[in-house]
Amino acid sequence: MCRRLQNRPGSRKAMANGCLGNAFDVCATNQDSGALMAILSSICVQFPETPLQIVFLPFFTFTASNAIKAIMALDFVGLVAKWRLFDHAAHLGGAIYGILYLNYGTKYIWNNREPIFSFYHKLREKKE
């Protein structure tokens, strides 16, 4: 999939290859799947005993905790084995981000937002 992309002058791939050489195969990816994995992983961690099923296999049920463990294991193996069908790094990064945000987001982000907003409002008052 990455090999089909043209190395056009001025493109991000051309600039990255010019700076880094061919040390890394810079590939255009779609990070929407990583964002969806963040949502899926946070829901699976929050409700681990929820039964899930695959649409085309309704007789096969499994828990949400088993699903996210299997998906993350498959993405880790795909990342290590350099499978190129899916963007395993985006999936794994999104899943890890979703779990970390669920566990630490309220404590470190939402509870500490007051100083940031106070600073922002003081900056706005100075301009007006």
GROMACS .gro file of C-alpha atoms in nm:
model
  128
    1MET     CA    1   0.000   0.000   0.000
    2CYS     CA    2   0.280   0.244   0.086
    3ARG     CA    3   0.481   0.148  -0.221
    4ARG     CA    4   0.206   0.276  -0.450
    5LEU     CA    5   0.240   0.633  -0.325
    6GLN     CA    6   0.431   0.855  -0.561
    7ASN     CA    7   0.737   1.032  -0.426
    8ARG     CA    8   0.627   1.368  -0.571
    9PRO     CA    9   0.845   1.675  -0.516
   10GLY     CA   10   0.713   1.882  -0.226
   11SER     CA   11   0.519   1.599  -0.067
   12ARG     CA   12   0.565   1.506   0.297
   13LYS     CA   13   0.709   1.170   0.196
   14ALA     CA   14   0.963   1.334  -0.033
   15MET     CA   15   1.068   1.580   0.238
   16ALA     CA   16   1.097   1.306   0.499
   17ASN     CA   17   1.297   1.084   0.267
   18GLY     CA   18   1.520   1.381   0.180
   19CYS     CA   19   1.591   1.453   0.546
   20LEU     CA   20   1.608   1.099   0.677
   21GLY     CA   21   1.716   0.910   0.369
   22ASN     CA   22   1.546   0.575   0.336
   23ALA     CA   23   1.600   0.490   0.702
   24PHE     CA   24   1.227   0.494   0.756
   25ASP     CA   25   0.956   0.403   0.510
   26VAL     CA   26   0.732   0.708   0.557
   27CYS     CA   27   0.383   0.605   0.470
   28ALA     CA   28   0.063   0.809   0.454
   29THR     CA   29  -0.183   0.659   0.699
   30ASN     CA   30  -0.529   0.734   0.822
   31GLN     CA   31  -0.537   0.785   1.199
   32ASP     CA   32  -0.917   0.768   1.221
   33SER     CA   33  -0.887   0.402   1.313
   34GLY     CA   34  -0.657   0.496   1.602
   35ALA     CA   35  -0.918   0.738   1.735
   36LEU     CA   36  -1.186   0.471   1.707
   37MET     CA   37  -0.959   0.228   1.891
   38ALA     CA   38  -0.922   0.484   2.171
   39ILE     CA   39  -1.300   0.497   2.208
   40LEU     CA   40  -1.336   0.118   2.183
   41SER     CA   41  -1.061   0.049   2.436
   42SER     CA   42  -1.196   0.298   2.688
   43ILE     CA   43  -1.543   0.144   2.663
   44CYS     CA   44  -1.406  -0.210   2.689
   45VAL     CA   45  -1.205  -0.117   3.000
   46GLN     CA   46  -1.494   0.070   3.157
   47PHE     CA   47  -1.745  -0.213   3.096
   48PRO     CA   48  -1.531  -0.532   3.085
   49GLU     CA   49  -1.811  -0.786   3.129
   50THR     CA   50  -2.028  -0.657   2.844
   51PRO     CA   51  -2.102  -0.939   2.599
   52LEU     CA   52  -2.005  -0.863   2.239
   53GLN     CA   53  -2.057  -1.052   1.915
   54ILE     CA   54  -1.948  -1.028   1.555
   55VAL     CA   55  -2.226  -0.927   1.316
   56PHE     CA   56  -2.182  -1.221   1.079
   57LEU     CA   57  -2.119  -1.473   1.359
   58PRO     CA   58  -2.402  -1.405   1.609
   59PHE     CA   59  -2.357  -1.742   1.779
   60PHE     CA   60  -2.002  -1.649   1.885
   61THR     CA   61  -2.005  -1.420   2.193
   62PHE     CA   62  -1.717  -1.291   2.403
   63THR     CA   63  -1.661  -1.031   2.674
   64ALA     CA   64  -1.537  -0.679   2.605
   65SER     CA   65  -1.221  -0.734   2.809
   66ASN     CA   66  -1.129  -1.039   2.601
   67ALA     CA   67  -1.201  -0.847   2.281
   68ILE     CA   68  -0.970  -0.557   2.358
   69LYS     CA   69  -0.695  -0.792   2.478
   70ALA     CA   70  -0.718  -0.993   2.155
   71ILE     CA   71  -0.724  -0.683   1.934
   72MET     CA   72  -0.425  -0.529   2.111
   73ALA     CA   73  -0.233  -0.857   2.096
   74LEU     CA   74  -0.306  -0.889   1.723
   75ASP     CA   75  -0.194  -0.532   1.661
   76PHE     CA   76   0.123  -0.585   1.864
   77VAL     CA   77   0.208  -0.898   1.664
   78GLY     CA   78   0.130  -0.710   1.342
   79LEU     CA   79   0.357  -0.426   1.447
   80VAL     CA   80   0.646  -0.655   1.539
   81ALA     CA   81   0.600  -0.876   1.232
   82LYS     CA   82   0.569  -0.567   1.006
   83TRP     CA   83   0.234  -0.664   0.857
   84ARG     CA   84   0.126  -0.388   0.621
   85LEU     CA   85  -0.246  -0.456   0.574
   86PHE     CA   86  -0.356  -0.232   0.864
   87ASP     CA   87  -0.189   0.051   1.051
   88HIS     CA   88  -0.112  -0.149   1.365
   89ALA     CA   89   0.082   0.136   1.527
   90ALA     CA   90  -0.221   0.367   1.505
   91HIS     CA   91  -0.448   0.098   1.648
   92LEU     CA   92  -0.214   0.016   1.934
   93GLY     CA   93  -0.141   0.380   2.010
   94GLY     CA   94  -0.511   0.465   2.007
   95ALA     CA   95  -0.596   0.176   2.238
   96ILE     CA   96  -0.323   0.271   2.484
   97TYR     CA   97  -0.431   0.637   2.472
   98GLY     CA   98  -0.794   0.541   2.540
   99ILE     CA   99  -0.699   0.332   2.842
  100LEU     CA  100  -0.465   0.598   2.982
  101TYR     CA  101  -0.719   0.875   2.927
  102LEU     CA  102  -0.988   0.675   3.102
  103ASN     CA  103  -0.764   0.610   3.402
  104TYR     CA  104  -0.578   0.943   3.431
  105GLY     CA  105  -0.767   1.198   3.219
  106THR     CA  106  -1.000   1.320   3.492
  107LYS     CA  107  -0.727   1.344   3.751
  108TYR     CA  108  -0.458   1.519   3.548
  109ILE     CA  109  -0.652   1.703   3.277
  110TRP     CA  110  -1.003   1.794   3.388
  111ASN     CA  111  -0.919   1.866   3.752
  112ASN     CA  112  -0.624   2.088   3.653
  113ARG     CA  113  -0.793   2.296   3.385
  114GLU     CA  114  -0.872   2.595   3.609
  115PRO     CA  115  -0.519   2.753   3.600
  116ILE     CA  116  -0.509   2.722   3.221
  117PHE     CA  117  -0.848   2.889   3.178
  118SER     CA  118  -0.759   3.161   3.430
  119PHE     CA  119  -0.438   3.237   3.239
  120TYR     CA  120  -0.631   3.245   2.910
  121HIS     CA  121  -0.895   3.482   3.048
  122LYS     CA  122  -0.625   3.714   3.186
  123LEU     CA  123  -0.463   3.726   2.840
  124ARG     CA  124  -0.797   3.812   2.681
  125GLU     CA  125  -0.864   4.088   2.931
  126LYS     CA  126  -0.527   4.250   2.852
  127LYS     CA  127  -0.606   4.264   2.479
  128GLU     CA  128  -0.945   4.429   2.534
   0.00000   0.00000   0.00000
